[in-house]
GROMACS .gro file of N, CA and C in nm:
model
  156
    1MET      N    1   0.083  -0.119   0.000
    1MET     CA    2   0.000   0.000   0.000
    1MET      C    3   0.087   0.124   0.000
    2ASN      N    4   0.035   0.223  -0.064
    2ASN     CA    5   0.102   0.351  -0.069
    2ASN      C    6   0.082   0.423   0.065
    3ILE      N    7   0.179   0.500   0.108
    3ILE     CA    8   0.172   0.571   0.236
    3ILE      C    9   0.057   0.672   0.237
    4GLN      N   10   0.025   0.730   0.122
    4GLN     CA   11  -0.086   0.825   0.114
    4GLN      C   12  -0.219   0.756   0.140
    5VAL      N   13  -0.234   0.635   0.090
    5VAL     CA   14  -0.357   0.559   0.112
    5VAL      C   15  -0.371   0.525   0.260
    6VAL      N   16  -0.261   0.488   0.323
    6VAL     CA   17  -0.264   0.455   0.465
    6VAL      C   18  -0.305   0.577   0.547
    7ILE      N   19  -0.251   0.693   0.516
    7ILE     CA   20  -0.286   0.815   0.588
    7ILE      C   21  -0.433   0.849   0.568
    8VAL      N   22  -0.484   0.836   0.448
    8VAL     CA   23  -0.625   0.865   0.420
    8VAL      C   24  -0.715   0.768   0.496
    9VAL      N   25  -0.679   0.642   0.500
    9VAL     CA   26  -0.759   0.542   0.571
    9VAL      C   27  -0.760   0.573   0.721
   10ILE      N   28  -0.646   0.609   0.776
   10ILE     CA   29  -0.639   0.643   0.919
   10ILE      C   30  -0.725   0.765   0.949
   11LEU      N   31  -0.718   0.867   0.865
   11LEU     CA   32  -0.800   0.987   0.885
   11LEU      C   33  -0.949   0.956   0.872
   12PHE      N   34  -0.984   0.869   0.777
   12PHE     CA   35  -1.124   0.831   0.759
   12PHE      C   36  -1.177   0.756   0.881
   13VAL      N   37  -1.099   0.664   0.933
   13VAL     CA   38  -1.140   0.588   1.051
   13VAL      C   39  -1.152   0.680   1.172
   14ALA      N   40  -1.059   0.774   1.187
   14ALA     CA   41  -1.067   0.869   1.298
   14ALA      C   42  -1.190   0.957   1.287
   15ALA      N   43  -1.222   1.003   1.167
   15ALA     CA   44  -1.341   1.087   1.147
   15ALA      C   45  -1.469   1.007   1.172
   16ALA      N   46  -1.473   0.883   1.128
   16ALA     CA   47  -1.591   0.798   1.150
   16ALA      C   48  -1.609   0.772   1.300
   17PHE      N   49  -1.500   0.747   1.371
   17PHE     CA   50  -1.506   0.726   1.515
   17PHE      C   51  -1.556   0.852   1.586
   18TYR      N   52  -1.506   0.968   1.544
   18TYR     CA   53  -1.547   1.096   1.603
   18TYR      C   54  -1.697   1.119   1.583
   19LEU      N   55  -1.744   1.099   1.460
   19LEU     CA   56  -1.886   1.120   1.432
   19LEU      C   57  -1.972   1.018   1.505
   20GLY      N   58  -1.925   0.896   1.514
   20GLY     CA   59  -1.999   0.794   1.587
   20GLY      C   60  -2.015   0.828   1.734
   21ARG      N   61  -1.907   0.879   1.795
   21ARG     CA   62  -1.915   0.921   1.936
   21ARG      C   63  -2.009   1.038   1.954
   22LYS      N   64  -2.007   1.135   1.860
   22LYS     CA   65  -2.097   1.250   1.868
   22LYS      C   66  -2.243   1.206   1.858
   23ILE      N   67  -2.272   1.117   1.767
   23ILE     CA   68  -2.409   1.068   1.750
   23ILE      C   69  -2.452   0.989   1.873
   24TYR      N   70  -2.365   0.902   1.922
   24TYR     CA   71  -2.397   0.822   2.041
   24TYR      C   72  -2.424   0.912   2.161
   25ASN      N   73  -2.339   1.013   2.182
   25ASN     CA   74  -2.356   1.103   2.295
   25ASN      C   75  -2.483   1.187   2.284
   26SER      N   76  -2.523   1.223   2.163
   26SER     CA   77  -2.644   1.302   2.148
   26SER      C   78  -2.769   1.217   2.167
   27LEU      N   79  -2.764   1.089   2.132
   27LEU     CA   80  -2.879   1.002   2.146
   27LEU      C   81  -2.894   0.947   2.288
   28PHE      N   82  -2.784   0.919   2.352
   28PHE     CA   83  -2.787   0.855   2.483
   28PHE      C   84  -2.725   0.945   2.589
   29ALA      N   85  -2.757   1.073   2.585
   29ALA     CA   86  -2.701   1.167   2.680
   29ALA      C   87  -2.768   1.150   2.816
   30LYS      N   88  -2.697   1.191   2.919
   30LYS     CA   89  -2.754   1.188   3.053
   30LYS      C   90  -2.869   1.289   3.060
   31LYS      N   91  -2.964   1.261   3.146
   31LYS     CA   92  -3.082   1.346   3.155
   31LYS      C   93  -3.054   1.480   3.224
   32GLY      N   94  -2.957   1.485   3.308
   32GLY     CA   95  -2.924   1.610   3.375
   32GLY      C   96  -2.774   1.633   3.369
   33CYS      N   97  -2.735   1.756   3.372
   33CYS     CA   98  -2.593   1.783   3.367
   33CYS      C   99  -2.542   1.818   3.506
   34GLY      N  100  -2.418   1.793   3.530
   34GLY     CA  101  -2.359   1.822   3.658
   34GLY      C  102  -2.282   1.952   3.659
   35THR      N  103  -2.287   2.025   3.550
   35THR     CA  104  -2.212   2.150   3.541
   35THR      C  105  -2.302   2.268   3.572
   36ASN      N  106  -2.245   2.384   3.572
   36ASN     CA  107  -2.319   2.507   3.600
   36ASN      C  108  -2.362   2.572   3.468
   37CYS      N  109  -2.443   2.501   3.390
   37CYS     CA  110  -2.482   2.553   3.258
   37CYS      C  111  -2.613   2.631   3.263
   38LYS      N  112  -2.683   2.629   3.375
   38LYS     CA  113  -2.809   2.701   3.393
   38LYS      C  114  -2.918   2.650   3.298
   39CYS      N  115  -2.916   2.521   3.268
   39CYS     CA  116  -3.015   2.465   3.177
   39CYS      C  117  -3.151   2.450   3.245
   40GLY      N  118  -3.158   2.455   3.378
   40GLY     CA  119  -3.284   2.443   3.449
   40GLY      C  120  -3.337   2.576   3.500
   41VAL      N  121  -3.284   2.688   3.452
   41VAL     CA  122  -3.325   2.820   3.500
   41VAL      C  123  -3.451   2.863   3.428
   42ASP      N  124  -3.547   2.917   3.503
   42ASP     CA  125  -3.672   2.967   3.447
   42ASP      C  126  -3.657   3.115   3.414
   43PHE      N  127  -3.661   3.148   3.286
   43PHE     CA  128  -3.647   3.287   3.242
   43PHE      C  129  -3.782   3.352   3.210
   44SER      N  130  -3.893   3.290   3.249
   44SER     CA  131  -4.025   3.342   3.211
   44SER      C  132  -4.059   3.472   3.283
   45SER      N  133  -3.996   3.499   3.398
   45SER     CA  134  -4.028   3.621   3.471
   45SER      C  135  -3.949   3.743   3.422
   46LEU      N  136  -3.857   3.725   3.332
   46LEU     CA  137  -3.778   3.837   3.280
   46LEU      C  138  -3.857   3.915   3.176
   47GLN      N  139  -3.843   4.046   3.179
   47GLN     CA  140  -3.910   4.132   3.084
   47GLN      C  141  -3.813   4.164   2.970
   48PRO      N  142  -3.863   4.170   2.846
   48PRO     CA  143  -3.775   4.204   2.735
   48PRO      C  144  -3.725   4.348   2.744
   49ASP      N  145  -3.606   4.373   2.693
   49ASP     CA  146  -3.546   4.505   2.696
   49ASP      C  147  -3.611   4.593   2.590
   50LYS      N  148  -3.664   4.709   2.631
   50LYS     CA  149  -3.732   4.800   2.540
   50LYS      C  150  -3.637   4.899   2.472
   51HIS      N  151  -3.510   4.905   2.513
   51HIS     CA  152  -3.414   4.999   2.458
   51HIS      C  153  -3.351   4.942   2.332
   52LYS      N  154  -3.377   5.007   2.220
   52LYS     CA  155  -3.314   4.965   2.094
   52LYS      C  156  -3.270   5.082   2.016
   0.00000   0.00000   0.00000
């Protein structure tokens, strides 16, 4: 095999693995996060800014 073909195959496998992990994590994500992302904050009481 040519060295260029080997490099392309390695890059393809790495990209497929990366995309597979992204898809798996998006489908089977944990229901709650342990970080301070404020994903459970209720913003319904905030008034929109009238200054434009």
